[in-house]
Tab-separated table of C-alpha atoms in Angstrom:
chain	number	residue	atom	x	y	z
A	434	UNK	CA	115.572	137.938	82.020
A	435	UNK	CA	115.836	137.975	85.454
A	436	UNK	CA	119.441	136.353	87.341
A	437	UNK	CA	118.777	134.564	90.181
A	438	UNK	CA	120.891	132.859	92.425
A	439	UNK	CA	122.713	129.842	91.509
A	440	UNK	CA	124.845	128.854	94.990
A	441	UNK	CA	124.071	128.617	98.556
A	442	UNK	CA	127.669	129.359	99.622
A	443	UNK	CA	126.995	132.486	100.925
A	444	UNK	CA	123.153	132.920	101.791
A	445	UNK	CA	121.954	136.493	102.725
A	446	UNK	CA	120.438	135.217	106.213
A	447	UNK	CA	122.425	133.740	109.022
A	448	UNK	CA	121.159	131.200	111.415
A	449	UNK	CA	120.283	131.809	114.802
A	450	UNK	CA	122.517	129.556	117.704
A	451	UNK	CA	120.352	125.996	117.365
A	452	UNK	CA	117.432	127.144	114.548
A	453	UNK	CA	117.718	127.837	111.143
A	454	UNK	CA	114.696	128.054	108.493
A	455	UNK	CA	115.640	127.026	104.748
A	456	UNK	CA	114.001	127.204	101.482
A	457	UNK	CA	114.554	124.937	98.568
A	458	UNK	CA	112.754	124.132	95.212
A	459	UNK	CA	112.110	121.466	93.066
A	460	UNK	CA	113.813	120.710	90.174
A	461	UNK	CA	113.172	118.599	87.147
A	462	UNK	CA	115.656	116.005	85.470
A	463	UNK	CA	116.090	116.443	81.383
A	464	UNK	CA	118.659	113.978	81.706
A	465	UNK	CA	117.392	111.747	84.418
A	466	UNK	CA	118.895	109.788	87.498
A	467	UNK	CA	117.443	106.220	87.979
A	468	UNK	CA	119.115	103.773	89.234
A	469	UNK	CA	122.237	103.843	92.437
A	470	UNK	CA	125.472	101.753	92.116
A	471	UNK	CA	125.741	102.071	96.076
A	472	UNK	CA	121.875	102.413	98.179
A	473	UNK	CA	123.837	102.873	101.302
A	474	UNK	CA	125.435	106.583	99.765
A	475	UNK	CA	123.234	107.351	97.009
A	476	UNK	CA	125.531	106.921	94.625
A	477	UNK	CA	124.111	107.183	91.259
A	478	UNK	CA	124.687	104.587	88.303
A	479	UNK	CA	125.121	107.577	85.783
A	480	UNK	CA	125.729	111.228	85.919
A	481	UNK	CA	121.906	113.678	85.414
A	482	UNK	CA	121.230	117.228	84.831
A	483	UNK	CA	118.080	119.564	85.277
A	484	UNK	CA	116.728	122.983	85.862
A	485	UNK	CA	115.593	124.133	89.187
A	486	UNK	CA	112.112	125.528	89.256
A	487	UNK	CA	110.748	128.703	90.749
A	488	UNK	CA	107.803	127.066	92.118
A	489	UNK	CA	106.621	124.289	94.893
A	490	UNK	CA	109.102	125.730	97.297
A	491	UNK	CA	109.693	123.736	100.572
A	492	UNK	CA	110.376	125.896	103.491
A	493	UNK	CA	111.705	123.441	106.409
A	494	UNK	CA	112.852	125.118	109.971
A	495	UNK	CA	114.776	122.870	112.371
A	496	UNK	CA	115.080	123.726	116.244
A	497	UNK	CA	117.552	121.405	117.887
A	498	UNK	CA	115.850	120.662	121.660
A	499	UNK	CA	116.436	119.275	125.287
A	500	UNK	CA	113.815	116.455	123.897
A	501	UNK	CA	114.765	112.952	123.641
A	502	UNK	CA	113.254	112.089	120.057
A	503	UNK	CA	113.353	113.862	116.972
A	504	UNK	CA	110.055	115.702	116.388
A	505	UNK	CA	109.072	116.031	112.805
A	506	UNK	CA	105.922	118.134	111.153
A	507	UNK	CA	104.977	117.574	108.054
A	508	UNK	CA	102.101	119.833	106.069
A	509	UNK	CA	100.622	120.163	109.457
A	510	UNK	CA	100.602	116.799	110.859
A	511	UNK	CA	103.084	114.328	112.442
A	512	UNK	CA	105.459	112.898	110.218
A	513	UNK	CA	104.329	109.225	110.088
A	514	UNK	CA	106.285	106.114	108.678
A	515	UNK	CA	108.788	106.104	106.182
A	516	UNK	CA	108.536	109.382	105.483
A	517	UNK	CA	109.346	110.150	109.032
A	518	UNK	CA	112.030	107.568	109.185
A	519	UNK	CA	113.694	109.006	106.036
A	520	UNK	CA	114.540	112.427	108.014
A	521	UNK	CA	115.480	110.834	111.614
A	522	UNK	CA	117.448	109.148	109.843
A	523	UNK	CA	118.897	112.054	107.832
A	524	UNK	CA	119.035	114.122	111.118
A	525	UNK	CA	121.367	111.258	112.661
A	526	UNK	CA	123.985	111.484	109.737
A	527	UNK	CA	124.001	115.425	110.029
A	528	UNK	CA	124.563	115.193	114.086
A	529	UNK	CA	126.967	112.460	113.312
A	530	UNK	CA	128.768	114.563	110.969
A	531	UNK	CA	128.132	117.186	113.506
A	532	UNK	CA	129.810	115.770	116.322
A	533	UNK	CA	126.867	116.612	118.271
A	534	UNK	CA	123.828	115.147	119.902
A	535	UNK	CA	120.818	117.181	120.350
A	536	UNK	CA	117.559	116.247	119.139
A	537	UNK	CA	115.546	118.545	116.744
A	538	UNK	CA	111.998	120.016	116.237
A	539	UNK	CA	111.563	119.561	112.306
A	540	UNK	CA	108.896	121.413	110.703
A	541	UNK	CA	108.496	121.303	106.984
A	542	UNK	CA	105.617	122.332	104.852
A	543	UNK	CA	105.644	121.398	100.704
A	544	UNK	CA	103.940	124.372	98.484
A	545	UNK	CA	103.110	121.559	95.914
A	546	UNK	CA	102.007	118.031	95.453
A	547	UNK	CA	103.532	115.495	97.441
A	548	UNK	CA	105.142	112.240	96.235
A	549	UNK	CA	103.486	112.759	92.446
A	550	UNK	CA	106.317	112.998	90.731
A	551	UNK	CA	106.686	116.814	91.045
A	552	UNK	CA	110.487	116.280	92.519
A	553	UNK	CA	108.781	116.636	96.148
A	554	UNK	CA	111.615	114.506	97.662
A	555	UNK	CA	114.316	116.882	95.723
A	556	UNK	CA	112.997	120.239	97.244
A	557	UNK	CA	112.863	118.829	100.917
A	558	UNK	CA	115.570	117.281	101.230
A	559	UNK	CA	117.603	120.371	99.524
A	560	UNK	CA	115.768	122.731	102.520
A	561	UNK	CA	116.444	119.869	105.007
A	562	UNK	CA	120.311	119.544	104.598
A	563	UNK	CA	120.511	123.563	104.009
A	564	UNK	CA	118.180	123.937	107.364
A	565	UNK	CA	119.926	121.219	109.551
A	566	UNK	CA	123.269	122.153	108.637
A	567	UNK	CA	123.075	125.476	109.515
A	568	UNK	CA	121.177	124.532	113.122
A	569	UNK	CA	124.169	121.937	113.727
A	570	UNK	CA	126.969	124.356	112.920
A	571	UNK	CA	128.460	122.708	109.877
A	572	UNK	CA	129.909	125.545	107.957
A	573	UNK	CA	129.181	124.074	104.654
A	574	UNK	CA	129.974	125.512	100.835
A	575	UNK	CA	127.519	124.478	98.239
A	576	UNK	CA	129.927	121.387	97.012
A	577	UNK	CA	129.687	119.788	100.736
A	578	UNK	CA	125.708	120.871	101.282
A	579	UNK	CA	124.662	119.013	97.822
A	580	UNK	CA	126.399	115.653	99.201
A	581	UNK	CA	124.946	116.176	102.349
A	582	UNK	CA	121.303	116.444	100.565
A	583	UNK	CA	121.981	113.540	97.945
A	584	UNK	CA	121.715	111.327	101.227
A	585	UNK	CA	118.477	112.192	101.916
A	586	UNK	CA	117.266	112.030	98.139
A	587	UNK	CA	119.724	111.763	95.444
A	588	UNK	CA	117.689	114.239	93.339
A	589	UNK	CA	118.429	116.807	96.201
A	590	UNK	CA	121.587	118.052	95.195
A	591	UNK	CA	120.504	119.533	92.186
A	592	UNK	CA	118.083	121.174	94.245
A	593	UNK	CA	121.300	123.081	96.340
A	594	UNK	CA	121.847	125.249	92.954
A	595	UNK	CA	119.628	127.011	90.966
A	596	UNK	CA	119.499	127.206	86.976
A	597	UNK	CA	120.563	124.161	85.215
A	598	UNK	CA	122.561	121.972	86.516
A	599	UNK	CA	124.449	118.891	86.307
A	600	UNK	CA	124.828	116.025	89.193
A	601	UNK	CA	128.111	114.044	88.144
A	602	UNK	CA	127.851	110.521	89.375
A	603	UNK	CA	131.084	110.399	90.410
A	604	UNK	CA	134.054	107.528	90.450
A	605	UNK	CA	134.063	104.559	92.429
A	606	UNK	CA	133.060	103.372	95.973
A	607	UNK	CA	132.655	104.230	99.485
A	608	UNK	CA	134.654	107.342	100.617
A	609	UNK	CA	135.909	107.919	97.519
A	610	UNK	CA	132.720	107.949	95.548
A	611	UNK	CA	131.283	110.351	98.106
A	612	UNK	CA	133.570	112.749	97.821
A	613	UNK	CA	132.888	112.422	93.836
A	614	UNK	CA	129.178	113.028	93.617
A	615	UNK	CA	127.680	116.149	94.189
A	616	UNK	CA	126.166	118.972	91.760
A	617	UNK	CA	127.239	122.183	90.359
A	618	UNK	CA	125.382	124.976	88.186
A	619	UNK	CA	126.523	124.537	84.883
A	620	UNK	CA	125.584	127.941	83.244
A	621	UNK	CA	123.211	128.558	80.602
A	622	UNK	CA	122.286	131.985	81.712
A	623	UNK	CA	121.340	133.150	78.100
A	624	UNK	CA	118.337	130.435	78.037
A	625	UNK	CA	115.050	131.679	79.266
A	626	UNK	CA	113.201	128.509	78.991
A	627	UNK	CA	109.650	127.523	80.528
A	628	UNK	CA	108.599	124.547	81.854
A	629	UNK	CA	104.630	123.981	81.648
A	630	UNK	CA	103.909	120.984	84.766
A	631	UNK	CA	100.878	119.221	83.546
A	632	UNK	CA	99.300	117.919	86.344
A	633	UNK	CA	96.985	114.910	85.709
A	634	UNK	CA	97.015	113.229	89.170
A	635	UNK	CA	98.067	115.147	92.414
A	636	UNK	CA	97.797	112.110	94.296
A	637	UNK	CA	100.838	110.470	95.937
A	638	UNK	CA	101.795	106.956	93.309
A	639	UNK	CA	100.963	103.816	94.081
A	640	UNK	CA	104.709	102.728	93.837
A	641	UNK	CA	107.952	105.010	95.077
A	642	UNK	CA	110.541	105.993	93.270
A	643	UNK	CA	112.666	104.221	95.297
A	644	UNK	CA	111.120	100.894	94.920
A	645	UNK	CA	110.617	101.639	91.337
A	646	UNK	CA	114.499	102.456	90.506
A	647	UNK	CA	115.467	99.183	92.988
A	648	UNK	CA	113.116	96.853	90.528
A	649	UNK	CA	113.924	98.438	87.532
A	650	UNK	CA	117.570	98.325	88.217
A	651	UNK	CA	117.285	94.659	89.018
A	652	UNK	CA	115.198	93.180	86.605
A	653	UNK	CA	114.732	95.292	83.278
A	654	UNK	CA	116.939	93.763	80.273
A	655	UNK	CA	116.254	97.601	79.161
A	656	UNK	CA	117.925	98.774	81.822
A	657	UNK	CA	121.695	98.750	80.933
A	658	UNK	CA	121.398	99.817	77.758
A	659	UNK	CA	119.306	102.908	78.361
A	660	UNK	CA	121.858	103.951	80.993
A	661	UNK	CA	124.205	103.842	78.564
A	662	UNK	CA	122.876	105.651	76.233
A	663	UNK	CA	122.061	108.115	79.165
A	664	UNK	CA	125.552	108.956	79.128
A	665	UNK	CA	125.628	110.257	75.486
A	666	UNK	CA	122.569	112.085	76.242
A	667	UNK	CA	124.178	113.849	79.140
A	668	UNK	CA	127.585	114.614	77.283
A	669	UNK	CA	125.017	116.197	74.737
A	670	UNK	CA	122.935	118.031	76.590
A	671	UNK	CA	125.843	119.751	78.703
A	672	UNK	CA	126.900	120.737	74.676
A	673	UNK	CA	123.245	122.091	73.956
A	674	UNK	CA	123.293	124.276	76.966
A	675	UNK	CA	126.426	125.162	76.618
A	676	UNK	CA	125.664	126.698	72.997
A	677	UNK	CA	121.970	128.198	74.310
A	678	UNK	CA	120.115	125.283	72.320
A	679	UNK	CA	116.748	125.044	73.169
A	680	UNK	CA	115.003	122.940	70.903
A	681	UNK	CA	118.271	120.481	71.084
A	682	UNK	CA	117.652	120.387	74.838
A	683	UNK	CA	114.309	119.873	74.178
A	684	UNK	CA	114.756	116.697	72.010
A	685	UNK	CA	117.288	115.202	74.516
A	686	UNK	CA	115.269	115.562	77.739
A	687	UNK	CA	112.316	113.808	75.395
A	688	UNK	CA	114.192	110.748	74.455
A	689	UNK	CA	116.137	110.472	77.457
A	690	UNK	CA	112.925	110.688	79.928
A	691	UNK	CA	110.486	107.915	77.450
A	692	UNK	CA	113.769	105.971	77.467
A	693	UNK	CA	113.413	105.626	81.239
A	694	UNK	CA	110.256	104.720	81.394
A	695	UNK	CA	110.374	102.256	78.932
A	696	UNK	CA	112.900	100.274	81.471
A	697	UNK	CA	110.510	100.397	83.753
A	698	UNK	CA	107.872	98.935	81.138
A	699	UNK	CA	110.227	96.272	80.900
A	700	UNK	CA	110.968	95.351	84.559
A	701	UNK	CA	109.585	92.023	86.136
A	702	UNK	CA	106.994	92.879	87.159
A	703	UNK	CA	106.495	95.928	85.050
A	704	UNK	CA	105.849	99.689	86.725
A	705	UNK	CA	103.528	102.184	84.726
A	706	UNK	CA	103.599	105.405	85.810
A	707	UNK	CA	102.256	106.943	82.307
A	708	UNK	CA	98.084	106.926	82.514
A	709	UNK	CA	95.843	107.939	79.898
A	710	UNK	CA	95.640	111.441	80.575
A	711	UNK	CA	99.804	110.756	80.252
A	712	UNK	CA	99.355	109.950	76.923
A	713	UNK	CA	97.068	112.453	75.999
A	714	UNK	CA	99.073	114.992	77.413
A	715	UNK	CA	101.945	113.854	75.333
A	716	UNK	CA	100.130	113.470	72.257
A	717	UNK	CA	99.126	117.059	72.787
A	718	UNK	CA	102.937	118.341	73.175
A	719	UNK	CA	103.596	116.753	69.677
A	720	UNK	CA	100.140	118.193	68.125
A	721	UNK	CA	102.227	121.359	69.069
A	722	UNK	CA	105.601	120.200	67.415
A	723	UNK	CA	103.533	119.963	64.165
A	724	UNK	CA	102.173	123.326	64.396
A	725	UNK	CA	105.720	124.806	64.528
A	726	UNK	CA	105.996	125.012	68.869
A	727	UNK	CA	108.897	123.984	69.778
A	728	UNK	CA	107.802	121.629	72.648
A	729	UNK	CA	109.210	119.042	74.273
A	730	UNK	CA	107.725	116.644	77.050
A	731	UNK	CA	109.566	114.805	80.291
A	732	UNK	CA	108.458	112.689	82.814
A	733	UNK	CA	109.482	111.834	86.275
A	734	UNK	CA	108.829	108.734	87.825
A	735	UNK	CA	105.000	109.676	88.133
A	736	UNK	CA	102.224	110.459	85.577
A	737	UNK	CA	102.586	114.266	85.509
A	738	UNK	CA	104.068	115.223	82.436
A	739	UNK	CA	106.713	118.343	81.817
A	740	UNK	CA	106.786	120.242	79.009
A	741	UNK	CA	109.711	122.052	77.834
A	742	UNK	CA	109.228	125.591	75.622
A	743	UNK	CA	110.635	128.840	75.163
A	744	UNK	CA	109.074	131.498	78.077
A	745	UNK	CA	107.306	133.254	74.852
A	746	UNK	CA	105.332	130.053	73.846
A	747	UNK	CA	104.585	129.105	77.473
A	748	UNK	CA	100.920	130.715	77.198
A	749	UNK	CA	99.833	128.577	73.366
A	750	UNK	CA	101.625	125.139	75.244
A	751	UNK	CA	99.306	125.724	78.678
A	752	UNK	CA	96.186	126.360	76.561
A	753	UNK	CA	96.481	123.489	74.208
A	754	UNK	CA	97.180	121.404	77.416
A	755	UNK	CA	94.290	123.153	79.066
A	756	UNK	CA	91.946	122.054	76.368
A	757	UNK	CA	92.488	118.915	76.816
A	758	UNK	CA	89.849	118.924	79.562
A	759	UNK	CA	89.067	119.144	83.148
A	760	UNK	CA	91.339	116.251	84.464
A	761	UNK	CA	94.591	118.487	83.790
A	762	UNK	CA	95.385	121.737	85.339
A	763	UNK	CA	98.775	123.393	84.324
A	764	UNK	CA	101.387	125.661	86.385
A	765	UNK	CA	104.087	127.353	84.266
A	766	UNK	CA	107.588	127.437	85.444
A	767	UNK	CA	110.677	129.360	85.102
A	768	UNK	CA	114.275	129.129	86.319
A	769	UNK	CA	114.255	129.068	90.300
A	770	UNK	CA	117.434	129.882	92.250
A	771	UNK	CA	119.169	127.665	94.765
A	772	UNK	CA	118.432	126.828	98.432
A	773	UNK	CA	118.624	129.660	100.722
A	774	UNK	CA	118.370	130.307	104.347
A	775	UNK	CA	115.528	132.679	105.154
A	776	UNK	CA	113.509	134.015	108.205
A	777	UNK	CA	110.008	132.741	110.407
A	778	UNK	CA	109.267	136.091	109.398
A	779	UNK	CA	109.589	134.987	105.925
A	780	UNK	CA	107.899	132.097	105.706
């Protein structure tokens, strides 16, 4: 098993005066954040863990400039609308925190598909805060970077480490629940897990997750209870990895992630995510339980479905998945190590 790096406290590459180039990846939630107690901070309602990937990097560069407006690239192409708004807006809080003023030339390029569910939002922002930081001159540990990346998207402070690792909600408002929530790695070095991504639409959803949490949140009478419940499942899970427990993992992650997106079943108006090919998928990923696999499914707030196996079974869990037919392709993932400042030459 290979050990790869959990914290970007001390990355191998140092950024030039004004320009840094960062690298992030996404990670996936087995106990899952939805819903904030504070918008303004990204303060979560509950406390989440996941596993960092090893695929769908994002590799962002920022340049600060002479220019009078932020310029931001995205996959090629201007960065248009909210998604451009999202990072001016997370540029202003880094210059702010900065004590500085310069613009910057943003370029930022996603290996994978883009606002699908595939934690998209959790890998840029991760390479944003690591990237901008650096090019501002805040000499940040990995505590301070994954609060500086939960403002962009909370999921992006899991994205800071690599392995699994747990996001702690923290304790009350304002400054003080700031300074509370961020994420640390949490071990589980002995696990050597895979994580087949069934993808069944690549296509960016119809409905965020942000707008999804903000109406679930509001208006599902499932809501509060499955965020209670959420916190069991997270005191559990931290005890499965803890003790190497696959399977237990496994079974956690499952209840916790249909859980969620039951309450959003149950908002007013409801939000389905889960298509067809969803449910086929899933039905496959049990098919496999009774056959003796050991596989487990999770969803993010999209219709790609997750499925969670030991590295040796990855190959039978992507075939069965494969035979399902042409509308799913499959990518098998590993652990993936934290963000990490890097070279043009690397990129």
């Amino acid at each position: 098993m290979t050990t790869l790096p959990a914290s970007p406290a001390a990355p191998a590459v140092a950024a030039r005066e004004g320009e840094a180039v960062a690298v992030a990846h996404p990670n996936i939630a087995l106990v899952k954040y939805w819903g904030k107690r504070d918008e303004a901070l990204f303060l979560p309602v509950t406390g989440s863990l996941s596993m960092t990937l090893d695929i769908f990097p994002t590799t962002t560069s920022v340049r600060l400039t002479d220019a009078g407006a932020d310029a931001v690239e995205f996959n090629g192409a201007p960065a248009t609308g909210a998604a451009g708004a999202k990072i001016e807006k997370f540029l202003e809080l880094v210059r702010a925190k900065a004590g500085r003023t310069e613009r910057a030339a943003v370029v930022t390029h996603n290996a994978g598909p883009t606002g699908a569910g595939l934690a998209s939002s959790a890998s840029g922002f991760a390479a944003l805060a690591t990237a901008a930081a650096a090019a501002y001159g805040l000499d940040y540990d990995g505590r301070a970077l994954s609060r500086l990346a939960r403002r962009g998207s909370g999921s992006a402070s899991r994205s800071i480490f690599g392995g699994f690792v747990v996001w702690h909600a923290g304790e009350g408002e304002g400054e003080a629940g700031d300074l509370s929530s961020f994420a640390e790695p949490i071990g589980g070095d002995e696990l050597d897990p895979a994580l087949v991504v069934a993808v069944v639409a690549a296509g960016a959803k119809a409905v965020s997750s942000r707008d999804a949490m903000r109406q679930t949140t509001a208006t599902s009478p499932l809501y509060r209870p499955w965020a209670e419940s959420s916190v069991t499942d997270l005191a559990e899970m931290r005890a499965a990895v803890a003790r190497g427990d696959l399977p237990a993992i496994g079974e956690i992650a499952e209840r916790n992630a249909l859980g969620m997106h039951a309450t959003m079943l149950a908002a007013r108006p409801g939000i389905r995510y889960m298509s067809p090919h969803s449910l086929s998928v899933l039905d496959a990923v049990l098919a496999l339980r009774t056959d003796g696999v050991a596989a487990y499914a999770t969803m993010d707030a999209g219709p790609n479905v997750k499925i969670l196996c030991a590295r040796a079974d990855a190959p039978r869990v992507a075939a069965a998945v494969d035979a399902l037919g042409d509308f799913v392709t499959t990518r098998t993932a590993h652990i993936g190590p934290g963000a990490y400042l890097t070279t043009d030459a690397e990129r």
